[in-house]
Every structure is written in C-alpha cells, then in structure tokens.
Tab-separated table of C-alpha atoms in Angstrom:
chain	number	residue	atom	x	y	z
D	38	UNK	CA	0.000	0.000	0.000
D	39	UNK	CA	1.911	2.860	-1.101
D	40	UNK	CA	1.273	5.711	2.081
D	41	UNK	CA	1.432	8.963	-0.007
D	42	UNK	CA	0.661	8.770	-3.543
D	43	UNK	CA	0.873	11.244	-6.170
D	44	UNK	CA	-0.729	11.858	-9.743
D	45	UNK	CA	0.788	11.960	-12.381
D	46	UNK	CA	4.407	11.287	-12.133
D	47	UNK	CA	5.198	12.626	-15.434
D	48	UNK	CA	3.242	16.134	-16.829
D	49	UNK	CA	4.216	17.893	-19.823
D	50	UNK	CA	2.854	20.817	-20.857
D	51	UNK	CA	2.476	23.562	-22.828
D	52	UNK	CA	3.158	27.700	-21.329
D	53	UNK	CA	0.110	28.962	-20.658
D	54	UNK	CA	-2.222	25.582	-19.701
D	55	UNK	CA	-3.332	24.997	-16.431
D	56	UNK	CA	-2.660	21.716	-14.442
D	57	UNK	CA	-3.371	19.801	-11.330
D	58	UNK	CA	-1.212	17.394	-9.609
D	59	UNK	CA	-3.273	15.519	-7.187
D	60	UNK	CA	-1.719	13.873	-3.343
D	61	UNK	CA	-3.997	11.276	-0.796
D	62	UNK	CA	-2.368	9.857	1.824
D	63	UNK	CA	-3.709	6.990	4.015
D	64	UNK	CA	-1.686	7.379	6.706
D	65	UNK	CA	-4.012	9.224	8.938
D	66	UNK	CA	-1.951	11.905	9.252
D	67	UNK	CA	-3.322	15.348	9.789
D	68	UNK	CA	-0.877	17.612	8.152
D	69	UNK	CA	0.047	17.504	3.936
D	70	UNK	CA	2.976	19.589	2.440
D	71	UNK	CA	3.851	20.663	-0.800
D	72	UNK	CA	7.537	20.890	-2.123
D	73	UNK	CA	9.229	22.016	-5.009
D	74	UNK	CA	12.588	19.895	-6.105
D	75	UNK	CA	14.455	22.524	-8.998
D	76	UNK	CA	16.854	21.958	-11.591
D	77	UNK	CA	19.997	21.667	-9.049
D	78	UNK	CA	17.746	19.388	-6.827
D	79	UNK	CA	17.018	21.378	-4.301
D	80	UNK	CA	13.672	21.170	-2.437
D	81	UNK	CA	12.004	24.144	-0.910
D	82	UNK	CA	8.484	24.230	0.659
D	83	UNK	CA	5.532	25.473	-1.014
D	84	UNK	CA	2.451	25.212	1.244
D	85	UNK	CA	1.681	23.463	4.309
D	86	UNK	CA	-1.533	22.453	5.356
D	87	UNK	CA	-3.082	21.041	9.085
D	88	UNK	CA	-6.942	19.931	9.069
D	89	UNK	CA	-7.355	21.198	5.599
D	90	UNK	CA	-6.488	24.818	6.867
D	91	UNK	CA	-3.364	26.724	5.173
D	92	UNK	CA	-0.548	26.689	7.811
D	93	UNK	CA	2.677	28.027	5.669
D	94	UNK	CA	2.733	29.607	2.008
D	95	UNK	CA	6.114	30.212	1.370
D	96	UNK	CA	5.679	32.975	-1.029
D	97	UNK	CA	4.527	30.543	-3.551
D	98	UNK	CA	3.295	32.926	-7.112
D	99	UNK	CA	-0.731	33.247	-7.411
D	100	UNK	CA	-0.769	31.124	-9.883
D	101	UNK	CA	-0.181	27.941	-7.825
D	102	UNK	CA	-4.018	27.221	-5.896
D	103	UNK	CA	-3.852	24.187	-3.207
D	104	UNK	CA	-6.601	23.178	-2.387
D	105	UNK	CA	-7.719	19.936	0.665
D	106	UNK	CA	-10.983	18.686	0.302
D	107	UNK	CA	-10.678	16.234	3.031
D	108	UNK	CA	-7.416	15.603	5.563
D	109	UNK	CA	-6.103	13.011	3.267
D	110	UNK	CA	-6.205	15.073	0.038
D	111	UNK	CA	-3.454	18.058	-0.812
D	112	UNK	CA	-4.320	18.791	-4.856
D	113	UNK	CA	-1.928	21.473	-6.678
D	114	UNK	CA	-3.762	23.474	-8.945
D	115	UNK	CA	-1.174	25.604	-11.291
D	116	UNK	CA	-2.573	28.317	-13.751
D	117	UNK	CA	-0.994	29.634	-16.878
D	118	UNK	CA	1.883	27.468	-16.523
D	119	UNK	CA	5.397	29.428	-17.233
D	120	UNK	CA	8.997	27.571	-18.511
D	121	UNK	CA	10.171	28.387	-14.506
D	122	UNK	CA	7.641	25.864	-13.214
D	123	UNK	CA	9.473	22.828	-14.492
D	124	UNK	CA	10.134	21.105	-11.391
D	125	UNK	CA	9.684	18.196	-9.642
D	126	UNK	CA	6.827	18.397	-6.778
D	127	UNK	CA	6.742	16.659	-4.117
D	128	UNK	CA	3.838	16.330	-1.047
D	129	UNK	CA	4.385	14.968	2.217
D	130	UNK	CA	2.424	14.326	5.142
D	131	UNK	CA	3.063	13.851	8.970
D	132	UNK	CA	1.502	13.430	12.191
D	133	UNK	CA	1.726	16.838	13.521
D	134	UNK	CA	4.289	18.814	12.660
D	135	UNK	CA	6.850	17.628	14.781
D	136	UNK	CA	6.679	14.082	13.608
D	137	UNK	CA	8.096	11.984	10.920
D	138	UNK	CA	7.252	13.132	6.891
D	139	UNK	CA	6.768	10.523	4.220
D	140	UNK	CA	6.891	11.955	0.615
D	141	UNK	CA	5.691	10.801	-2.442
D	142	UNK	CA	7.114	9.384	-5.243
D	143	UNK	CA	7.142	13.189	-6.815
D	144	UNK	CA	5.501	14.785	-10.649
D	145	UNK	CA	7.852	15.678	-12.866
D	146	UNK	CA	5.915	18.612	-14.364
D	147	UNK	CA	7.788	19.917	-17.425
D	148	UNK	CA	6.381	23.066	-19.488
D	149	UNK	CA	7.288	23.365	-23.150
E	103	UNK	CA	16.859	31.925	8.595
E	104	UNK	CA	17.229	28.010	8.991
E	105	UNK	CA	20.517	27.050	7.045
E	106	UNK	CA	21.223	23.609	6.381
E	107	UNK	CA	24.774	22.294	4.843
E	108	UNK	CA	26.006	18.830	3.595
E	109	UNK	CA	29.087	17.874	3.504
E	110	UNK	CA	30.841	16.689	1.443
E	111	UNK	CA	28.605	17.063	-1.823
E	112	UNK	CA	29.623	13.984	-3.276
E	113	UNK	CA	31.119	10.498	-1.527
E	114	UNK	CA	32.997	7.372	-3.610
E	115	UNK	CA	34.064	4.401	-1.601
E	116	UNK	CA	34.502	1.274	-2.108
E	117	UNK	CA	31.813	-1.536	-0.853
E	118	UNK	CA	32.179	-2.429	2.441
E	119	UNK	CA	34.009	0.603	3.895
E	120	UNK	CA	32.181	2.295	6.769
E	121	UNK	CA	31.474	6.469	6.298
E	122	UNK	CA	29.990	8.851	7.681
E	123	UNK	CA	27.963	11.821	6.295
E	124	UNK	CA	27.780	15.350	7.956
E	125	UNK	CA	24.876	17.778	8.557
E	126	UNK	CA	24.890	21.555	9.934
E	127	UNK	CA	22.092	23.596	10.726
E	128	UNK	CA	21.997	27.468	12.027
E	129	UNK	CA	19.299	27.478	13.738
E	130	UNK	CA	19.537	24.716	16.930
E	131	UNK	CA	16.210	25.760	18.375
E	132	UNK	CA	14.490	22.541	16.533
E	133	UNK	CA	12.261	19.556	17.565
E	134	UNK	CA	13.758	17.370	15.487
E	135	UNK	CA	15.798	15.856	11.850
E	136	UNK	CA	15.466	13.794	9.965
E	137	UNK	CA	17.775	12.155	7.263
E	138	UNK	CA	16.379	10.495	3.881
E	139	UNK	CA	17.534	9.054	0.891
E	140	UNK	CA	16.727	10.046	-2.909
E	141	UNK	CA	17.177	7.538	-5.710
E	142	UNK	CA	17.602	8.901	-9.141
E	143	UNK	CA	14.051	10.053	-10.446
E	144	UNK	CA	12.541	8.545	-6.971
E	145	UNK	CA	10.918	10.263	-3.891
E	146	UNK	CA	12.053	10.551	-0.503
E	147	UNK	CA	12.839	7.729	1.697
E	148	UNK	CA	12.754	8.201	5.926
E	149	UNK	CA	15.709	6.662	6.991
E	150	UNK	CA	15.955	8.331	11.043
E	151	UNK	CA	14.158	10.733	12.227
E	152	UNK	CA	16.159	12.081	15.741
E	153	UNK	CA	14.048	14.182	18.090
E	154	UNK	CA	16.114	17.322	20.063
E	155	UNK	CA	15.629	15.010	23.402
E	156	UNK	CA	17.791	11.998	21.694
E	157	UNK	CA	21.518	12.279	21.054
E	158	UNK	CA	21.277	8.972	18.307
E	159	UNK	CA	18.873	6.758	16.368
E	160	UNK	CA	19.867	3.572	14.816
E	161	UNK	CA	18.095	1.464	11.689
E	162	UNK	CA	19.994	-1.437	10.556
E	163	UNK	CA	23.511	-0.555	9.305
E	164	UNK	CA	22.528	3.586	9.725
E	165	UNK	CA	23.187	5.541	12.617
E	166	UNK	CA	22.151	9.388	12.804
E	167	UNK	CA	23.296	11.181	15.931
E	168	UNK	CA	22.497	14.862	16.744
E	169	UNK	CA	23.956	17.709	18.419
E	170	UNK	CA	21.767	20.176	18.782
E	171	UNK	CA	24.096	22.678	21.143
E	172	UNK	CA	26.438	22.849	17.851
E	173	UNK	CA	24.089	22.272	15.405
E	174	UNK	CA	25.243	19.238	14.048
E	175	UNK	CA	24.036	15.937	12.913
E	176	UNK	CA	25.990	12.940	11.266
E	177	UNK	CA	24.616	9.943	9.450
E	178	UNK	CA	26.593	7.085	9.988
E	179	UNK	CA	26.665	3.775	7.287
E	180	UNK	CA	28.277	0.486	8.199
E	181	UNK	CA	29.920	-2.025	5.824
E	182	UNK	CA	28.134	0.146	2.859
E	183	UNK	CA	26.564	-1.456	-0.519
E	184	UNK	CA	26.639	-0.400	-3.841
E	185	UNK	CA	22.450	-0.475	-2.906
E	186	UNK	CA	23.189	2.330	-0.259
E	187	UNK	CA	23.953	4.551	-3.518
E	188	UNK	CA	21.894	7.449	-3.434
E	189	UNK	CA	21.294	10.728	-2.541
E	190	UNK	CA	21.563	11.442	0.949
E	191	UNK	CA	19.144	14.522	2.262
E	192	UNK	CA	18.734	15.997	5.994
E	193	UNK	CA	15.806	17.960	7.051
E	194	UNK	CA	15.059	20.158	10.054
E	195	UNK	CA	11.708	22.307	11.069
E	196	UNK	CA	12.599	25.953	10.248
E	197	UNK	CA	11.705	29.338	10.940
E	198	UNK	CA	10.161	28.857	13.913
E	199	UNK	CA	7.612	26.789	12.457
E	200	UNK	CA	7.138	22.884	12.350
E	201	UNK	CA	5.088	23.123	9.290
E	202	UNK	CA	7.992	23.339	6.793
E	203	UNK	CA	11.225	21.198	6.676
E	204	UNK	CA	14.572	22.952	5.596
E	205	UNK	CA	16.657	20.955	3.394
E	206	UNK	CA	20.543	20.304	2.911
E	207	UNK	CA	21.324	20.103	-0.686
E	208	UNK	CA	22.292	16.603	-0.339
E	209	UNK	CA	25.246	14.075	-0.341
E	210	UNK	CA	25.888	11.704	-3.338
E	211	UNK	CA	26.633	8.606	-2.478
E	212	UNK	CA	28.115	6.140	-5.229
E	213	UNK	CA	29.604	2.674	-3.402
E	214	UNK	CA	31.478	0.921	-5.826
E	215	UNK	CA	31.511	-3.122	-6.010
C-alpha cells in the first residue's frame, strides 16, 4: 500500500495551460505539504496544510491554488503554466508537525 | 533563517568501507531531523528521524546522531553497498515553524563493487 501517492508522475505541458497534480495519503496523518525539487535538486516548501487549513505559504506565485478537500487530500492546482515551473513536486504528510514526513514518489511537471 | 549544509557534496568508496555523512544547521532551536535518501528520479525515503531530546537513532547498518548545542548531525553507514547509492538529504523544522522542513542540498553517495 503505497502511504502517499501522487498523480501523475510525469506532466508535460504547454506555457500557458493549467494543471493539477493531485496527493492522498492513508496514513491518517493530519498535516500535507507541498515541495518544489528545482533543476539543481534542491527542495524548498511550497504550502503546508493542518486539518485542511493553510498553515505556511512560502511565497509561492498566485498562480499555484492548493486546495484539501478532506485531511487526506493536498491537490496542486497551477494556472498559466510558465517555462520556470518545471520542477519536480513533491507532497508529504506527517503526524503533527513535529513528527516523521513521508513523501511521495514526486511529478515531474515539465512546461514546453 | 534556517541554514542547512552537507558535507561533502559527493562520496565514492569502495563496498564495504564504513562512512559517515555530515549535517549543519543554524538554527539549533528545533524539535527534530530527519535524514532520507533520494534515488535517481525517486521520492524521498525516511531513513531516522532524531528528536532534540535523543543524542542517536539507529536502523539497521545507519546511525544518525544529533547535536543540537552545535548544530550538528551525522549519518553514519556500516559495511556500505553499492544499494546504499543514493542521494543522501537531511531535514530540520525551520523558521520557527514545524510546518515546513529545511533541506541540505544533499550528499551523493556512489559505493562501488
């Protein structure tokens, strides 16, 4: 049973479209994350969420909407995609904050 | 600011030497880190998460120890494997919040058979 799962792993796109990445995880856990892995492989966070309320936005653009329909759900909604969004996005959840984070197997999200 | 450093950036050794990877952080007021592993186009893997109370945490052939006072945390492999080859990434709450992880850029591991 995979615990966090993302889809899809692979998006490519054209500028301009709008996408959605979608993240459940059936963990139980009551707080989902979304991260952003660059070109050099770094990973920064995006937006942290605790009982579907929006903890941390890490001055993310306007373009990038999450949204958490439920405690298990963290979807990424990204509008008029740009070249700078290629990336590979990761969510995470974890009991509490201070607890362990298990991360998903990542979208590669590539904009042409 | 929560800073978090690896070092070295990349690591070659030979299969079955023991080594140890090294982690700094600015900021020691944290509740915990954690250490994972990347494989090449994968996700992260948990290896040890070490809460500020604990000085160590063992898994196997891994052990992470932590000094908070001097902001330092090392990731210890025994008798490595060319399967231990990966990415190696540490992690610790930031800012004064839990809800985001600060990231080291990472240590490449390559074991050679």
């Amino acid at each position: 049973d995979t615990a966090v799962s993302q889809t899809p792993k692979y998006l490519v796109t054209q500028m301009g479209n709008d996408k959605s990445i979608k993240c459940e995880q059936n963990l139980g856990h009551d707080t989902m994350y979304w991260y952003k892995q660059d070109s050099k492989k770094f990973l920064k966070i995006m937006f942290s969420y605790n009982n579907k309320e929006l903890i941390i936005n890490e001055t993310v653009p306007n373009r990038f909407s999450p949204k958490s329909p439920d405690k298990a759900h963290l979807n990424l909604h990204i509008n008029s995609l740009e070249l700078g969004d290629s990336a590979v996005y990761f969510c995470a959840s974890s009991q509490v904050a201070e607890q362990e984070a298990f991360f998903g197997q990542g979208t590669r999200l590539t904009v042409v | 600011k929560q800073e978090v450093t690896q070092i070295p950036a990349a690591l070659s050794v030979p299969e079955g030497e023991n080594l140890v990877l090294n982690c700094s952080f600015t900021d020691s007021a944290i509740y915990n880190l954690q250490w994972f592993r990347q494989d090449p186009g994968k996700g992260l893997t948990s290896l040890l998460l070490i809460q500020s109370s604990q000085r160590e945490q063992t898994s196997g052939r891994l052990n992470a120890s932590l000094d908070k006072s001097s902001g330092r945390s090392t990731l210890y492999i025994a008798a490595s494997q060319p399967g231990d080859s990966a990415t190696y990434l540490c992690a610790v709450p930031s800012g004064g919040s839990n809800y985001k992880l600060t990231f080291g850029k990472g240590t490449l591991l390559t074991v050679n058979p």
